[in-house]
PDB file of C-alpha atoms in Angstrom:
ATOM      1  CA  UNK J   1     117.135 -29.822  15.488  1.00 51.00           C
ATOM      2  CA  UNK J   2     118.598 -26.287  14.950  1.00 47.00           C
ATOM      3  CA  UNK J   3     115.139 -24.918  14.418  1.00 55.00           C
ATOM      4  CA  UNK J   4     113.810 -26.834  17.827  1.00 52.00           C
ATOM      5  CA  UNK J   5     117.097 -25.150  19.782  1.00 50.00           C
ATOM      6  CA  UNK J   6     116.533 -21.581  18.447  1.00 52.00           C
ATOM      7  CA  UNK J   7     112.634 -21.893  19.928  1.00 57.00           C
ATOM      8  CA  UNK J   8     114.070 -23.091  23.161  1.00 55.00           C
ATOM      9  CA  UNK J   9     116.276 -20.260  23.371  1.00 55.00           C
ATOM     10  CA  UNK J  10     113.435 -17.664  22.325  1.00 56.00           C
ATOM     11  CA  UNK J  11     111.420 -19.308  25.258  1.00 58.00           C
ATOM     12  CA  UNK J  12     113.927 -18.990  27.734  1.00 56.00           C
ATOM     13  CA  UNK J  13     114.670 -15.408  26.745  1.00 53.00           C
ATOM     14  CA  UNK J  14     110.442 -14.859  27.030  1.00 60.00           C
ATOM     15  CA  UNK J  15     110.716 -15.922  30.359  1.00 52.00           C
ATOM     16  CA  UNK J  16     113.353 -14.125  31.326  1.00 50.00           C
ATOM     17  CA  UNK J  17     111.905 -11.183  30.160  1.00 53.00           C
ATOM     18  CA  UNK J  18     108.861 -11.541  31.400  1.00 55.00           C
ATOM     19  CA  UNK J  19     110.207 -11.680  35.001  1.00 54.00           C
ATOM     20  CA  UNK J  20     112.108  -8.749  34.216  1.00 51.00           C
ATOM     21  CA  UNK J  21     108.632  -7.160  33.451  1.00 52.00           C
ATOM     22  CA  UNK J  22     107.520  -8.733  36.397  1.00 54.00           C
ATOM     23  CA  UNK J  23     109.804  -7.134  38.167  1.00 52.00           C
ATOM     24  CA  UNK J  24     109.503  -3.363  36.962  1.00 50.00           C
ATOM     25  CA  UNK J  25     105.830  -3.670  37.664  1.00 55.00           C
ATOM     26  CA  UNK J  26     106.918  -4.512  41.390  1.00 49.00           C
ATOM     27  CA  UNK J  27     109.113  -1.224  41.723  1.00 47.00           C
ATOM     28  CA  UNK J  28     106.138   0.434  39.820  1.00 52.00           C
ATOM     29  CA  UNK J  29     103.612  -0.672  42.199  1.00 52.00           C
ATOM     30  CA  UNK J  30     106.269   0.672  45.538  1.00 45.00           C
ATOM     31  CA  UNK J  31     106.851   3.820  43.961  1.00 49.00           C
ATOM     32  CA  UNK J  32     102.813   4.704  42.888  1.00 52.00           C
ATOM     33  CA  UNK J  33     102.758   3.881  46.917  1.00 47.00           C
ATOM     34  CA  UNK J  34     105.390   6.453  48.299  1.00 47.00           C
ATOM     35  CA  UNK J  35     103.831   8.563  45.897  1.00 49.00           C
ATOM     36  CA  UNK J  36     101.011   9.967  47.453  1.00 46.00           C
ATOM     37  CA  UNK J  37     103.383   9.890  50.744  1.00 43.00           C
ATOM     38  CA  UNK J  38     106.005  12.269  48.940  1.00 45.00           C
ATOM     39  CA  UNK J  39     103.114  14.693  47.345  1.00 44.00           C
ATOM     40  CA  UNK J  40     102.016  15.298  50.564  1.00 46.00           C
ATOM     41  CA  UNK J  41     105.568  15.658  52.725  1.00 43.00           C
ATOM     42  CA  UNK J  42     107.691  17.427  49.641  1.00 42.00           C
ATOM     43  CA  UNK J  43     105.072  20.520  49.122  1.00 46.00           C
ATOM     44  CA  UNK J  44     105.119  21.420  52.666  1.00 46.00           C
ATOM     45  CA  UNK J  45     108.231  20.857  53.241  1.00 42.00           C
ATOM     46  CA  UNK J  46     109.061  23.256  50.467  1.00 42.00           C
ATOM     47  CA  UNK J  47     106.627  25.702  51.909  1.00 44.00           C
ATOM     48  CA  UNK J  48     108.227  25.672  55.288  1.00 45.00           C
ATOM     49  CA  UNK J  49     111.439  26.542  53.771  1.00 41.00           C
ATOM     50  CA  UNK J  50     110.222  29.310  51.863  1.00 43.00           C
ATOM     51  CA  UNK J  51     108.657  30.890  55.309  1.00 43.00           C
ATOM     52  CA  UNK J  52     111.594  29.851  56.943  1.00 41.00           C
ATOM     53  CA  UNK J  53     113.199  31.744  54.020  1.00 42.00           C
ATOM     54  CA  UNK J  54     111.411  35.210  54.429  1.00 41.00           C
ATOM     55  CA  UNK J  55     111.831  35.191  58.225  1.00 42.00           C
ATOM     56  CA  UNK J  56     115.246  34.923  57.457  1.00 40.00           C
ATOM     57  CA  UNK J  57     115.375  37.596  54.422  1.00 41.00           C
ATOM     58  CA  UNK J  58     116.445  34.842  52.204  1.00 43.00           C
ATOM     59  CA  UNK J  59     113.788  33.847  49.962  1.00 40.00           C
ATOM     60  CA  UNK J  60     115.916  35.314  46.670  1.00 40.00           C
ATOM     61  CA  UNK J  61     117.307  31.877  46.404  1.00 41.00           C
ATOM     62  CA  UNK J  62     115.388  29.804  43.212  1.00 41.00           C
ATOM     63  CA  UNK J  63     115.566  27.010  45.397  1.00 42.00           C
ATOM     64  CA  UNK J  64     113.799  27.259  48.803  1.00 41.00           C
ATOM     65  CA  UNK J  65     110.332  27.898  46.495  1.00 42.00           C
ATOM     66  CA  UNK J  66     107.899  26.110  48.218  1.00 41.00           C
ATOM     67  CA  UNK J  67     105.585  26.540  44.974  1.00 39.00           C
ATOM     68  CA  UNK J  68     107.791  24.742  42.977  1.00 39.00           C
ATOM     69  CA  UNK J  69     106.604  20.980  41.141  1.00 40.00           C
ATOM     70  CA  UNK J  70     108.280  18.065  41.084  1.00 38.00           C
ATOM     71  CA  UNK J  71     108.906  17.463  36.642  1.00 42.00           C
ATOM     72  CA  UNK J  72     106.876  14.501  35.515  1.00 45.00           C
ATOM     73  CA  UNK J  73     109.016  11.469  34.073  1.00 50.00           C
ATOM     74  CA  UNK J  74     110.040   8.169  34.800  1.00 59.00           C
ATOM     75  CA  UNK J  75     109.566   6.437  38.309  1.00 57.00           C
ATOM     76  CA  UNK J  76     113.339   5.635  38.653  1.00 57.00           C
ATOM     77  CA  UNK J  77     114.255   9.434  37.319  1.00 65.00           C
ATOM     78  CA  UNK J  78     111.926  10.805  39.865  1.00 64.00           C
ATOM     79  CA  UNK J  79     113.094   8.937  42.458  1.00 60.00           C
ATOM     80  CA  UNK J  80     116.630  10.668  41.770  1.00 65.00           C
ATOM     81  CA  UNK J  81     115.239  14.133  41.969  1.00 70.00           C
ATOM     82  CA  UNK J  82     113.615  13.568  44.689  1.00 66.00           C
ATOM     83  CA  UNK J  83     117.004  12.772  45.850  1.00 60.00           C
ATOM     84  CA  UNK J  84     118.803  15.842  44.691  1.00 68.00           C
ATOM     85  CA  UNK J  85     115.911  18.239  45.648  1.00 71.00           C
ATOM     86  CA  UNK J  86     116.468  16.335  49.224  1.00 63.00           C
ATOM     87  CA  UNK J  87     120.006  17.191  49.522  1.00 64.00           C
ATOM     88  CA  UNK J  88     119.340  20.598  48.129  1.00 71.00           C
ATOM     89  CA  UNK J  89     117.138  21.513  50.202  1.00 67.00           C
ATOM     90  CA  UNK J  90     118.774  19.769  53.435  1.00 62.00           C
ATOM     91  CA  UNK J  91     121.879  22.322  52.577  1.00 70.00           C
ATOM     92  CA  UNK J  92     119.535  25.274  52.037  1.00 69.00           C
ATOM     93  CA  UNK J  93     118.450  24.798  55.079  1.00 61.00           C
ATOM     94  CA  UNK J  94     121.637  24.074  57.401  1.00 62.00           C
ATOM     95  CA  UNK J  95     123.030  27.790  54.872  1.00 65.00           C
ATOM     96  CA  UNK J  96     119.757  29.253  56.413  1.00 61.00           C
ATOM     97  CA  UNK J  97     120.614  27.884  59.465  1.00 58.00           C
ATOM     98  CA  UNK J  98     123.649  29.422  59.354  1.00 60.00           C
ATOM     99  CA  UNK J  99     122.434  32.979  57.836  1.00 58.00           C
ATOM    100  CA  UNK J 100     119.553  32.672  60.275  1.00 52.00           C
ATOM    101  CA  UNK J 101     121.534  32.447  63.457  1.00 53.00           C
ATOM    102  CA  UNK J 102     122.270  36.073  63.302  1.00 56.00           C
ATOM    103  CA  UNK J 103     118.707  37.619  63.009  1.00 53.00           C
ATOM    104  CA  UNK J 104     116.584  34.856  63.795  1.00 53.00           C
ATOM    105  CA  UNK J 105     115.359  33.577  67.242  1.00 58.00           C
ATOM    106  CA  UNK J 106     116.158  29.886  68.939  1.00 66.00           C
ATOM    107  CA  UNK J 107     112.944  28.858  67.196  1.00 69.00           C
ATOM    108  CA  UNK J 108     113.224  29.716  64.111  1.00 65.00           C
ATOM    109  CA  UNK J 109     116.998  27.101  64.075  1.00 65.00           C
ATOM    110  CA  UNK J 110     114.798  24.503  65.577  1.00 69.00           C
ATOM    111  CA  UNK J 111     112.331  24.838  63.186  1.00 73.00           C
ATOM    112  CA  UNK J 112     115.010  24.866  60.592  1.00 70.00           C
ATOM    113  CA  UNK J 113     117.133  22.140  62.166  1.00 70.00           C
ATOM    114  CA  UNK J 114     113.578  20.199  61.890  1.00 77.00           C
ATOM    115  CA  UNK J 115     113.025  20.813  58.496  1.00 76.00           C
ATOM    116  CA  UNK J 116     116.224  19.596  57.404  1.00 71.00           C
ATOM    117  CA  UNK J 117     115.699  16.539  58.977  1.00 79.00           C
ATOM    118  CA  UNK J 118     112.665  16.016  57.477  1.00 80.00           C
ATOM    119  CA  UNK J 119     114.708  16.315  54.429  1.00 73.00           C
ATOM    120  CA  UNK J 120     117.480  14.216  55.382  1.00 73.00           C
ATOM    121  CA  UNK J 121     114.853  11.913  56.275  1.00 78.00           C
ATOM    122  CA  UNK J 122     112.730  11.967  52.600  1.00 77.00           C
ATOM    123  CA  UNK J 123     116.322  11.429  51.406  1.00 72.00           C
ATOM    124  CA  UNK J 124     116.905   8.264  52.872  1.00 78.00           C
ATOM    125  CA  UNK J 125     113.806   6.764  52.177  1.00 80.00           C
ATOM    126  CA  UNK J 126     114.535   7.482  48.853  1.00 76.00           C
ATOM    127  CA  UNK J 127     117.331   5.625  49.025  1.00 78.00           C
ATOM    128  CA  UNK J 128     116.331   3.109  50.686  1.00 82.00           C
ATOM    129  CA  UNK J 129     113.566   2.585  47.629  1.00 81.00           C
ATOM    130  CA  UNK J 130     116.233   2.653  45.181  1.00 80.00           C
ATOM    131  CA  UNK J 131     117.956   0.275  47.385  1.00 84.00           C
ATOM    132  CA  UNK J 132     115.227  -1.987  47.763  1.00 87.00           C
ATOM    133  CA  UNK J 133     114.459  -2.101  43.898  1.00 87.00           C
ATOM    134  CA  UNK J 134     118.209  -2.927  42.889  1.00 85.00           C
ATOM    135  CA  UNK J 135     118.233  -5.332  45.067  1.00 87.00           C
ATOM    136  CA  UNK J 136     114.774  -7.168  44.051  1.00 88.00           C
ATOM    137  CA  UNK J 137     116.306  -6.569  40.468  1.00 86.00           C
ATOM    138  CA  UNK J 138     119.283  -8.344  41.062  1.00 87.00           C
ATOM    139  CA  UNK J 139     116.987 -11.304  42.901  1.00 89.00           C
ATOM    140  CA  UNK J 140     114.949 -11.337  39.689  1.00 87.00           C
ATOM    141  CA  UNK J 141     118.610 -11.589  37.626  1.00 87.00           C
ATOM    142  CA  UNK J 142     119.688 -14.170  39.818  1.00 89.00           C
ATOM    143  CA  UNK J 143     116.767 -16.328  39.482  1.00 89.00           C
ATOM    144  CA  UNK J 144     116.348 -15.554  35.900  1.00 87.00           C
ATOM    145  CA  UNK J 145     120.010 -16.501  35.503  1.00 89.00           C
ATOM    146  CA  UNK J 146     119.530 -20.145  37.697  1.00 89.00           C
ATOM    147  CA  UNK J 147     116.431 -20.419  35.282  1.00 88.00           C
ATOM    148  CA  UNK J 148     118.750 -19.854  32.264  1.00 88.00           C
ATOM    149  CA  UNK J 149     121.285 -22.452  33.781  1.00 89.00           C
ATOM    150  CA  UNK J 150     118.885 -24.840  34.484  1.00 88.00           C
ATOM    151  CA  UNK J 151     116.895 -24.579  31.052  1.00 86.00           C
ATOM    152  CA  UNK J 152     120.562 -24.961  29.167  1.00 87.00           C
ATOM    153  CA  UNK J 153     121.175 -27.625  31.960  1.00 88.00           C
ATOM    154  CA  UNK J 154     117.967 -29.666  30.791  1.00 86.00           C
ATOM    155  CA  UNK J 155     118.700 -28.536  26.868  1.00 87.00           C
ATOM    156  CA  UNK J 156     122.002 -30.211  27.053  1.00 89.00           C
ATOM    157  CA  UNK J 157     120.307 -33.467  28.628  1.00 89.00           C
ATOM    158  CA  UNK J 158     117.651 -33.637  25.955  1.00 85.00           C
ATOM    159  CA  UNK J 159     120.206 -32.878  23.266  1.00 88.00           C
ATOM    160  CA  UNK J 160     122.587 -36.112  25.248  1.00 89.00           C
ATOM    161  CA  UNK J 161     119.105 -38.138  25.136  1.00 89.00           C
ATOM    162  CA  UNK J 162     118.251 -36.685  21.350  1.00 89.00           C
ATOM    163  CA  UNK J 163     121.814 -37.888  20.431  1.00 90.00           C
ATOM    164  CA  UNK J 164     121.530 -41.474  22.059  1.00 89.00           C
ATOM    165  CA  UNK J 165     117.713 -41.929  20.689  1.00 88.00           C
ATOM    166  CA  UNK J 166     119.652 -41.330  17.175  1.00 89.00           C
ATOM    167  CA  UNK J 167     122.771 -43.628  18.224  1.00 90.00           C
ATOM    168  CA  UNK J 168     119.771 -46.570  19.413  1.00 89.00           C
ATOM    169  CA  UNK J 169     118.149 -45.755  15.775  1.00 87.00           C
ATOM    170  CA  UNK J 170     121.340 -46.029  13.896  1.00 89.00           C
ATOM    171  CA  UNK J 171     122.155 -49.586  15.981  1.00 90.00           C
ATOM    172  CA  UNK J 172     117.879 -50.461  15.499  1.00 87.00           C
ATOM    173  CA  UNK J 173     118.188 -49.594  11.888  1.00 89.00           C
ATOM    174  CA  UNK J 174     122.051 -51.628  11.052  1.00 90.00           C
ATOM    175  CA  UNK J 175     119.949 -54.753  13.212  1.00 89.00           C
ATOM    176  CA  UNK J 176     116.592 -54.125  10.864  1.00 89.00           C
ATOM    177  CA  UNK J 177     119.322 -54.633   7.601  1.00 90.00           C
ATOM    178  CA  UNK J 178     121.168 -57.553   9.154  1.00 90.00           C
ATOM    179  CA  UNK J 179     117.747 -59.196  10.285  1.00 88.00           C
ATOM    180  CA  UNK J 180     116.279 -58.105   6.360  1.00 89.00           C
ATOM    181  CA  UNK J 181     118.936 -59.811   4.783  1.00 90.00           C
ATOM    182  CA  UNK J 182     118.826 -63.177   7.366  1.00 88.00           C
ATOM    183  CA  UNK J 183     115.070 -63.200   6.052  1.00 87.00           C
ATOM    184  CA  UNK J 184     115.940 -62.851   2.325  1.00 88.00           C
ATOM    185  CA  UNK J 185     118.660 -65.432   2.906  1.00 89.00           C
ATOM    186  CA  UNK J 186     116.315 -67.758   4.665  1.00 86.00           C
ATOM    187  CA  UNK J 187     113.676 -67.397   1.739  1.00 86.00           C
ATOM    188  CA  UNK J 188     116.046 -68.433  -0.309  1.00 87.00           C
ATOM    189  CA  UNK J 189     117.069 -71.210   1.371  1.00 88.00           C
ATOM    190  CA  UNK J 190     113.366 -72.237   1.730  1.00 85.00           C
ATOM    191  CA  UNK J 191     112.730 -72.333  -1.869  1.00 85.00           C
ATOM    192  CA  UNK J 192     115.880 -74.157  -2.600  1.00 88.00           C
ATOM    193  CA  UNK J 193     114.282 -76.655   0.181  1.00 85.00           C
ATOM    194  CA  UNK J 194     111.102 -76.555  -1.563  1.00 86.00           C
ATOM    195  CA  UNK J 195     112.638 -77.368  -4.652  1.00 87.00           C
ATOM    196  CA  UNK J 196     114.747 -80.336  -3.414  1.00 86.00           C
ATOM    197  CA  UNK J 197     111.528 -81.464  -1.536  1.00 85.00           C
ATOM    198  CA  UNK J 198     109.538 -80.950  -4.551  1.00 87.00           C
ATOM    199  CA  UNK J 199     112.175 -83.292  -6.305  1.00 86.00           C
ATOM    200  CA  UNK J 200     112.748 -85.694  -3.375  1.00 85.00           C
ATOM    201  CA  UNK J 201     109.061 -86.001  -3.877  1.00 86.00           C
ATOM    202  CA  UNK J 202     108.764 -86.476  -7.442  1.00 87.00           C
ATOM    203  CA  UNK J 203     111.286 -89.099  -6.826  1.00 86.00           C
ATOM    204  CA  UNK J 204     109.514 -91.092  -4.319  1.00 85.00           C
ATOM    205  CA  UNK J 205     106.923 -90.989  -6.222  1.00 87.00           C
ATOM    206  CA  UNK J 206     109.206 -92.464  -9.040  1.00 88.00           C
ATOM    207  CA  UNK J 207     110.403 -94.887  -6.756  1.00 86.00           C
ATOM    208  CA  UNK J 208     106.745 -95.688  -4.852  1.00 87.00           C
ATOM    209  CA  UNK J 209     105.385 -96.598  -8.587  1.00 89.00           C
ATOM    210  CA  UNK J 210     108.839 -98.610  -9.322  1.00 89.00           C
ATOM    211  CA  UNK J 211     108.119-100.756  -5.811  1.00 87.00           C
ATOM    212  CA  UNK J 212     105.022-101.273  -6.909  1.00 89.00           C
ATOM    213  CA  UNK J 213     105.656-102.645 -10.284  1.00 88.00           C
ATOM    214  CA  UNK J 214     108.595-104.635  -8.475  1.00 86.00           C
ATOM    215  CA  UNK J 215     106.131-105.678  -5.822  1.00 88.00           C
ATOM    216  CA  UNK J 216     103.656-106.622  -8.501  1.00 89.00           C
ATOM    217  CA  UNK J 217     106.322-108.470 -10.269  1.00 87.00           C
ATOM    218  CA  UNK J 218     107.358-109.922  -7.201  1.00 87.00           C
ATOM    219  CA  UNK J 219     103.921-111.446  -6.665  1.00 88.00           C
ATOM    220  CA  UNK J 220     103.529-112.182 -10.462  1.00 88.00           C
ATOM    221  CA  UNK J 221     106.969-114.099  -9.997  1.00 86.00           C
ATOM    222  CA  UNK J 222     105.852-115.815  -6.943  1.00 87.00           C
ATOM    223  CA  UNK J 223     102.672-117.287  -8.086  1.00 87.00           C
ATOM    224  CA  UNK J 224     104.295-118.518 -11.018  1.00 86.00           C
ATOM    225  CA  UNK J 225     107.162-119.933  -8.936  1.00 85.00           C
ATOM    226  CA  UNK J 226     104.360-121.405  -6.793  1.00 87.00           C
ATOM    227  CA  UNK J 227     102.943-122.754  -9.709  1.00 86.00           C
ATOM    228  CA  UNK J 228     105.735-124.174 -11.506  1.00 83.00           C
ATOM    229  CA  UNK J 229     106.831-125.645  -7.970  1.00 83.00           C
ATOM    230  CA  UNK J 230     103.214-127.316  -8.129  1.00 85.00           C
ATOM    231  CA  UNK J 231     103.902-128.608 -11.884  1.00 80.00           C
ATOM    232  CA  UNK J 232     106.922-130.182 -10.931  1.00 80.00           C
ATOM    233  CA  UNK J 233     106.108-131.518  -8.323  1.00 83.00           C
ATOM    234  CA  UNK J 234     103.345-133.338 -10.314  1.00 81.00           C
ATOM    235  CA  UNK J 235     105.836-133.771 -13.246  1.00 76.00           C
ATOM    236  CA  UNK J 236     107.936-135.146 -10.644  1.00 79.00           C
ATOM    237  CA  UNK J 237     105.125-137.657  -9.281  1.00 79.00           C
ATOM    238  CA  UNK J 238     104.157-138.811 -12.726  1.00 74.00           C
ATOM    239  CA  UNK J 239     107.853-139.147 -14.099  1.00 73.00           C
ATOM    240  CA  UNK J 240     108.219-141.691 -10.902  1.00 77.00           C
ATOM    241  CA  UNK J 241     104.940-143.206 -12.311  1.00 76.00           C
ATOM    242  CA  UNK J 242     106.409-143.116 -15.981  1.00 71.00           C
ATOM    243  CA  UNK J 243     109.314-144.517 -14.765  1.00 74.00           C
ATOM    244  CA  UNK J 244     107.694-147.407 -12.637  1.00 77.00           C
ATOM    245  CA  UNK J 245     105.198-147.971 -16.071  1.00 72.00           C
ATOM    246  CA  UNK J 246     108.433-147.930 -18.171  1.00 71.00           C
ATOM    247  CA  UNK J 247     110.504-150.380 -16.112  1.00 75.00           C
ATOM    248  CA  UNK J 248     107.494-152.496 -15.726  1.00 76.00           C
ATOM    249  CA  UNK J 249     107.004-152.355 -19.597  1.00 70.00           C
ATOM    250  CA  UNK J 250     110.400-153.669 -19.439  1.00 73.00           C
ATOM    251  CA  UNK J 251     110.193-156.109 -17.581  1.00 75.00           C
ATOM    252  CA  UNK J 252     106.971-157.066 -19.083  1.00 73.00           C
ATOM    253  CA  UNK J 253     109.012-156.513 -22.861  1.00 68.00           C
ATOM    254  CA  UNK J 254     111.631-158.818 -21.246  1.00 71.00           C
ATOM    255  CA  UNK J 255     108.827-161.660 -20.145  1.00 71.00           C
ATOM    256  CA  UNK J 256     107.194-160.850 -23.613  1.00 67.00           C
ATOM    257  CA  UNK J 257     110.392-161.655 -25.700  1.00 64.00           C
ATOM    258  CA  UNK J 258     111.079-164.613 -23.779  1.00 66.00           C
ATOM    259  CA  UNK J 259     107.301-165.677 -24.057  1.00 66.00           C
ATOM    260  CA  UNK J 260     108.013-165.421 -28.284  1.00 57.00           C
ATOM    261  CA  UNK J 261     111.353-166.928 -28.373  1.00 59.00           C
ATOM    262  CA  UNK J 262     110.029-169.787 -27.022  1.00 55.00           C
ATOM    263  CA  UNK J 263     107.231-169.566 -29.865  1.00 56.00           C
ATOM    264  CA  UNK J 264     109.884-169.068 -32.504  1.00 53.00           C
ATOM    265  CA  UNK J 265     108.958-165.912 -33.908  1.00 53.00           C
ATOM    266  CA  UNK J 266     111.472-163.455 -35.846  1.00 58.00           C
ATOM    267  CA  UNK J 267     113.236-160.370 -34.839  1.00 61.00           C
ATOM    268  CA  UNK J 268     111.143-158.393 -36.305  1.00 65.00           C
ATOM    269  CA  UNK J 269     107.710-159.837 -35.148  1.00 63.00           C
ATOM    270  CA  UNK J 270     109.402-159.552 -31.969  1.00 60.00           C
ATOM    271  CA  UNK J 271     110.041-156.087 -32.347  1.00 65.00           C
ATOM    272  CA  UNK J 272     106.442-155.655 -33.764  1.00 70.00           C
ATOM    273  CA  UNK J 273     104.698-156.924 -30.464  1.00 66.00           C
ATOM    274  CA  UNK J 274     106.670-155.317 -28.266  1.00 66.00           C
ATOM    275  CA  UNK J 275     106.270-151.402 -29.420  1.00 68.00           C
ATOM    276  CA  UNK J 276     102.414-152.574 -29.799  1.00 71.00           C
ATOM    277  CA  UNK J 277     102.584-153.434 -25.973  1.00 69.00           C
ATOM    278  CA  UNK J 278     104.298-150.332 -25.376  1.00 67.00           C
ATOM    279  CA  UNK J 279     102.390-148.054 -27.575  1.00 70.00           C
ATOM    280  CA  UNK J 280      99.337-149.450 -25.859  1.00 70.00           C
ATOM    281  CA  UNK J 281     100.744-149.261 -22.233  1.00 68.00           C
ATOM    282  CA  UNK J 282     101.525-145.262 -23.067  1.00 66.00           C
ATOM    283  CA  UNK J 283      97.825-144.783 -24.364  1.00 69.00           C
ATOM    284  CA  UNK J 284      96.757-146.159 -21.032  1.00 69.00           C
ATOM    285  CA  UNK J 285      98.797-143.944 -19.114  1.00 64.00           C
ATOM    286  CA  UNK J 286      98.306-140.286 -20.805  1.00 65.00           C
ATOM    287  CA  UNK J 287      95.091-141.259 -20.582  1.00 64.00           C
ATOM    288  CA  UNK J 288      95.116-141.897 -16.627  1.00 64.00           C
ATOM    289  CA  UNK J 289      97.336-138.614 -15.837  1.00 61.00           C
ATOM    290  CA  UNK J 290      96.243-136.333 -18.519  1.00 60.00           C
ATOM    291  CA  UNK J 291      99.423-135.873 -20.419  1.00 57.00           C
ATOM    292  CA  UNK J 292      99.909-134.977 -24.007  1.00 58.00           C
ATOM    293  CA  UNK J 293     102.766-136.357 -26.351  1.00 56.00           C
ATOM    294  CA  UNK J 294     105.440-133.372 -24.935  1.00 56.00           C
ATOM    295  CA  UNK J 295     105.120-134.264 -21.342  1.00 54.00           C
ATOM    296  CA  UNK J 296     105.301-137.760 -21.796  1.00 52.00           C
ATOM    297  CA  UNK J 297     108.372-137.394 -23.778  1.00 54.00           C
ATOM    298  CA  UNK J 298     110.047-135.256 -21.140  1.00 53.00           C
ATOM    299  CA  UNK J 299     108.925-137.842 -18.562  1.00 49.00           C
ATOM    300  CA  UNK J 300     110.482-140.478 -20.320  1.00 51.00           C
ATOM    301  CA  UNK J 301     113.317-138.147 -20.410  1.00 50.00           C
ATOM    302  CA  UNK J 302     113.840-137.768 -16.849  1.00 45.00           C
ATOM    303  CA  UNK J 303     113.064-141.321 -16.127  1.00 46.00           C
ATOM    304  CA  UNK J 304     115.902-141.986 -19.061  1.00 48.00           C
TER     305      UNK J 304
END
């Protein structure tokens, strides 16, 4: 930042100098213009005095030489002799006036009176150069001075925007943190919701293969409950069967016993012919329903 302000400075100071330069060349260019103007009026006009002079028996005076050269130097010192030699010679002249009036004829004061108005004239103009240069100088310092205000004017508004580009970095850069650490934290939250998916989805998996094995069971449980349903309810048909055999063995037992009382035979012949009946009546019906010794037994059970 420094280094940027010290080449904005150096810039502004170039361009202030440069009109400066700008401006010398100006007063350069008016003076190599009057010039050739005061070459050709200050030469005669020194020669005129220095006749005027020996009309007047005063040409002992160093400074009425019409011969004399103007020293070389700069344009604004030159200007100033040109100046003094002006007002020099504008006073030799109204003394030679004055010295003149005595010996010298009506025309010889005009043509003095002339010549110092000549002078008085060179003088003013001059002047009026010097005048006219100062015052273009100061124009140039004026405008070089609104162009210094207005560059320090714009430095302090970029150095305003430099400092709130920094501030709007500084706020970017705290919001690029915050947002970092929302991201980090949100990571982390996704692989802690990753893992309790991951494990939610182990589990259902657990749980899919337990429903199946209950749902397998289930169906295992119902066929057999469908087909223990079906067994008793044939258990249940042939026990009513058993039982109608058995109470008609009974009854049958009962005619049977009657039947060999009357014949007069013992208790234990009785006995004897009656389990033969039965034991022949329970041949006949395992054989019709298929049963074995167990189920008949636990038909004659239930019909107990």
């Amino acid at each position: 930042m420094k280094r940027k302000h010290k080449m904005r400075i150096r810039s502004i100071l170039t361009v202030y100098l440069f009109t400066l330069a700008t401006g010398l060349t100006a007063a350069q260019g008016y003076m190599d213009d009057d010039k050739s103007y005061r070459k050709r009026m200050i030469p005669n006009l020194y020669t005129d005095f220095a006749l005027a002079g020996l009309d007047a028996n005063n040409c002992g005076k160093t400074e009425c030489k019409g011969g004399e050269k103007i020293s070389q130097g700069n344009p604004k010192q030159k200007a100033t002799n040109i100046a003094q030699k002006a007002a020099q010679e504008a006073t030799a002249a109204s003394e030679a006036q004055n010295a003149a009036g005595q010996a010298a004829a009506h025309q010889v004061k005009a043509q003095l009176a002339e010549k110092a108005m000549q002078a008085a004239k060179a003088a003013e103009a001059a002047l009026a150069g010097k005048q006219q240069i100062v015052e273009q100088l100061e124009q140039e310092v004026r405008e070089a001075e609104a162009v210094v205000q207005e560059e320090t004017s714009s430095l302090q508004n970029a150095q305003s925007n430099i400092n709130a580009a920094v501030r709007a970095a500084q706020q970017a850069q705290a919001q690029l943190k915050t947002l970092t650490q929302a991201v980090q934290t949100a990571q982390a939250n996704v692989g802690n919701a990753e893992q309790a998916a991951n494990g939610a989805q182990a589990e259902v998996a657990e749980k899919s293969q337990l429903l199946d094995a209950a749902k397998t069971r289930v169906e295992q449980l119902l066929r057999q409950l469908s087909n223990a349903r079906q067994d008793f309810a044939n258990t249940k048909q042939a026990a009513y069967k058993a039982a109608c055999a058995a109470h008609e063995a009974k009854v049958n037992a009962q005619k049977t016993r009657r039947s060999l009382s009357k014949r007069h035979l013992t208790a234990d012949q009785l006995r004897s012919a009656i389990f033969r009946s039965l034991k022949q009546r329970r041949r006949r019906f395992m054989n019709e329903h298929n049963f074995d010794n167990d189920q008949y037994n636990r038909v004659s059970d239930i019909s107990s």
